[in-house]
């Protein structure tokens, strides 16, 4: 059992030295399993956060390209309108 687990048990009022090995060993195993489960949850949360950030970045990039595309279309329309205006008024 690691030091942090021992400290938490002692803060909760348990005297680990008084416990027999038949009780202490399953507690140590349980504590190890909790730590492993917590680690898996943290890793899953980190992976989820990274995935969400990447998806958000892809969306921002997609929106930026849509804006660029719209600007190109507007510029082409303005250029055509200018050409048409000059052709029809000369």
PDB file of C-alpha atoms in Angstrom:
ATOM      1  CA  UNK A   1       0.000   0.000   0.000  1.00  0.00           C
ATOM      2  CA  UNK A   2       1.483   3.342  -0.934  1.00  0.00           C
ATOM      3  CA  UNK A   3       2.114   6.168   1.486  1.00  0.00           C
ATOM      4  CA  UNK A   4      -0.807   8.307   0.350  1.00  0.00           C
ATOM      5  CA  UNK A   5      -3.268   5.453   0.861  1.00  0.00           C
ATOM      6  CA  UNK A   6      -1.862   4.812   4.334  1.00  0.00           C
ATOM      7  CA  UNK A   7      -2.219   8.484   5.238  1.00  0.00           C
ATOM      8  CA  UNK A   8      -5.806   8.580   4.016  1.00  0.00           C
ATOM      9  CA  UNK A   9      -6.673   5.459   6.000  1.00  0.00           C
ATOM     10  CA  UNK A  10      -5.071   6.857   9.132  1.00  0.00           C
ATOM     11  CA  UNK A  11      -6.864  10.198   8.682  1.00  0.00           C
ATOM     12  CA  UNK A  12     -10.128   8.256   8.482  1.00  0.00           C
ATOM     13  CA  UNK A  13      -9.339   6.700  11.877  1.00  0.00           C
ATOM     14  CA  UNK A  14      -8.013   3.316  10.810  1.00  0.00           C
ATOM     15  CA  UNK A  15      -4.960   1.909  12.539  1.00  0.00           C
ATOM     16  CA  UNK A  16      -3.466  -0.204   9.800  1.00  0.00           C
ATOM     17  CA  UNK A  17      -0.906  -1.837  12.073  1.00  0.00           C
ATOM     18  CA  UNK A  18      -3.740  -3.373  14.084  1.00  0.00           C
ATOM     19  CA  UNK A  19      -5.310  -5.038  11.066  1.00  0.00           C
ATOM     20  CA  UNK A  20      -4.464  -8.674  10.358  1.00  0.00           C
ATOM     21  CA  UNK A  21      -2.870  -9.552   7.029  1.00  0.00           C
ATOM     22  CA  UNK A  22      -6.071 -11.293   5.954  1.00  0.00           C
ATOM     23  CA  UNK A  23      -7.801  -7.898   6.026  1.00  0.00           C
ATOM     24  CA  UNK A  24      -4.880  -5.694   5.061  1.00  0.00           C
ATOM     25  CA  UNK A  25      -3.994  -7.602   1.878  1.00  0.00           C
ATOM     26  CA  UNK A  26      -7.477  -7.280   0.294  1.00  0.00           C
ATOM     27  CA  UNK A  27      -7.508  -3.589   1.270  1.00  0.00           C
ATOM     28  CA  UNK A  28      -4.182  -3.066  -0.478  1.00  0.00           C
ATOM     29  CA  UNK A  29      -5.457  -4.866  -3.560  1.00  0.00           C
ATOM     30  CA  UNK A  30      -8.636  -2.807  -3.520  1.00  0.00           C
ATOM     31  CA  UNK A  31      -6.660   0.427  -3.170  1.00  0.00           C
ATOM     32  CA  UNK A  32      -4.463  -0.586  -6.100  1.00  0.00           C
ATOM     33  CA  UNK A  33      -7.539  -1.337  -8.213  1.00  0.00           C
ATOM     34  CA  UNK A  34      -9.039   2.048  -7.346  1.00  0.00           C
ATOM     35  CA  UNK A  35      -5.840   3.802  -8.370  1.00  0.00           C
ATOM     36  CA  UNK A  36      -5.748   1.867 -11.642  1.00  0.00           C
ATOM     37  CA  UNK A  37      -9.411   2.642 -12.344  1.00  0.00           C
ATOM     38  CA  UNK A  38      -8.859   6.309 -11.548  1.00  0.00           C
ATOM     39  CA  UNK A  39      -5.862   6.351 -13.885  1.00  0.00           C
ATOM     40  CA  UNK A  40      -7.970   4.851 -16.681  1.00  0.00           C
ATOM     41  CA  UNK A  41     -10.662   7.467 -16.131  1.00  0.00           C
ATOM     42  CA  UNK A  42      -8.105  10.276 -16.246  1.00  0.00           C
ATOM     43  CA  UNK A  43      -6.603   8.895 -19.454  1.00  0.00           C
ATOM     44  CA  UNK A  44     -10.070   8.550 -21.004  1.00  0.00           C
ATOM     45  CA  UNK A  45     -10.944  12.106 -19.973  1.00  0.00           C
ATOM     46  CA  UNK A  46      -7.697  13.435 -21.456  1.00  0.00           C
ATOM     47  CA  UNK A  47      -8.281  11.539 -24.697  1.00  0.00           C
ATOM     48  CA  UNK A  48     -11.839  12.837 -24.883  1.00  0.00           C
ATOM     49  CA  UNK A  49     -10.697  16.412 -24.278  1.00  0.00           C
ATOM     50  CA  UNK A  50      -7.985  16.159 -26.933  1.00  0.00           C
ATOM     51  CA  UNK A  51     -10.487  14.681 -29.393  1.00  0.00           C
ATOM     52  CA  UNK A  52     -12.980  17.466 -28.673  1.00  0.00           C
ATOM     53  CA  UNK A  53     -10.282  20.110 -29.140  1.00  0.00           C
ATOM     54  CA  UNK A  54      -9.208  18.569 -32.459  1.00  0.00           C
ATOM     55  CA  UNK A  55     -12.811  18.464 -33.676  1.00  0.00           C
ATOM     56  CA  UNK A  56     -13.284  22.085 -32.642  1.00  0.00           C
ATOM     57  CA  UNK A  57     -10.094  23.062 -34.474  1.00  0.00           C
ATOM     58  CA  UNK A  58     -11.296  21.229 -37.605  1.00  0.00           C
ATOM     59  CA  UNK A  59     -14.612  23.088 -37.417  1.00  0.00           C
ATOM     60  CA  UNK A  60     -12.824  26.431 -37.080  1.00  0.00           C
ATOM     61  CA  UNK A  61     -10.636  25.610 -40.092  1.00  0.00           C
ATOM     62  CA  UNK A  62     -13.697  24.551 -42.092  1.00  0.00           C
ATOM     63  CA  UNK A  63     -15.503  27.792 -41.222  1.00  0.00           C
ATOM     64  CA  UNK A  64     -12.426  29.820 -42.173  1.00  0.00           C
ATOM     65  CA  UNK A  65     -12.290  28.169 -45.601  1.00  0.00           C
ATOM     66  CA  UNK A  66     -16.010  28.825 -46.058  1.00  0.00           C
ATOM     67  CA  UNK A  67     -15.395  32.517 -45.317  1.00  0.00           C
ATOM     68  CA  UNK A  68     -12.491  32.604 -47.783  1.00  0.00           C
ATOM     69  CA  UNK A  69     -14.668  30.932 -50.413  1.00  0.00           C
ATOM     70  CA  UNK A  70     -17.443  33.470 -49.834  1.00  0.00           C
ATOM     71  CA  UNK A  71     -14.958  36.355 -50.160  1.00  0.00           C
ATOM     72  CA  UNK A  72     -13.659  34.955 -53.449  1.00  0.00           C
ATOM     73  CA  UNK A  73     -17.218  34.692 -54.786  1.00  0.00           C
ATOM     74  CA  UNK A  74     -18.064  38.248 -53.673  1.00  0.00           C
ATOM     75  CA  UNK A  75     -14.844  39.583 -55.225  1.00  0.00           C
ATOM     76  CA  UNK A  76     -15.616  37.804 -58.493  1.00  0.00           C
ATOM     77  CA  UNK A  77     -19.163  39.218 -58.499  1.00  0.00           C
ATOM     78  CA  UNK A  78     -17.896  42.746 -57.811  1.00  0.00           C
ATOM     79  CA  UNK A  79     -15.308  42.411 -60.581  1.00  0.00           C
ATOM     80  CA  UNK A  80     -17.950  41.124 -63.006  1.00  0.00           C
ATOM     81  CA  UNK A  81     -20.401  43.888 -62.004  1.00  0.00           C
ATOM     82  CA  UNK A  82     -17.699  46.506 -62.511  1.00  0.00           C
ATOM     83  CA  UNK A  83     -16.822  45.062 -65.912  1.00  0.00           C
ATOM     84  CA  UNK A  84     -20.498  44.895 -66.904  1.00  0.00           C
ATOM     85  CA  UNK A  85     -21.105  48.466 -65.745  1.00  0.00           C
ATOM     86  CA  UNK A  86     -18.134  49.825 -67.676  1.00  0.00           C
ATOM     87  CA  UNK A  87     -19.159  47.853 -70.799  1.00  0.00           C
ATOM     88  CA  UNK A  88     -22.728  49.054 -70.712  1.00  0.00           C
ATOM     89  CA  UNK A  89     -21.891  52.725 -70.058  1.00  0.00           C
ATOM     90  CA  UNK A  90     -19.197  53.276 -72.638  1.00  0.00           C
TER      91      UNK A  90
END
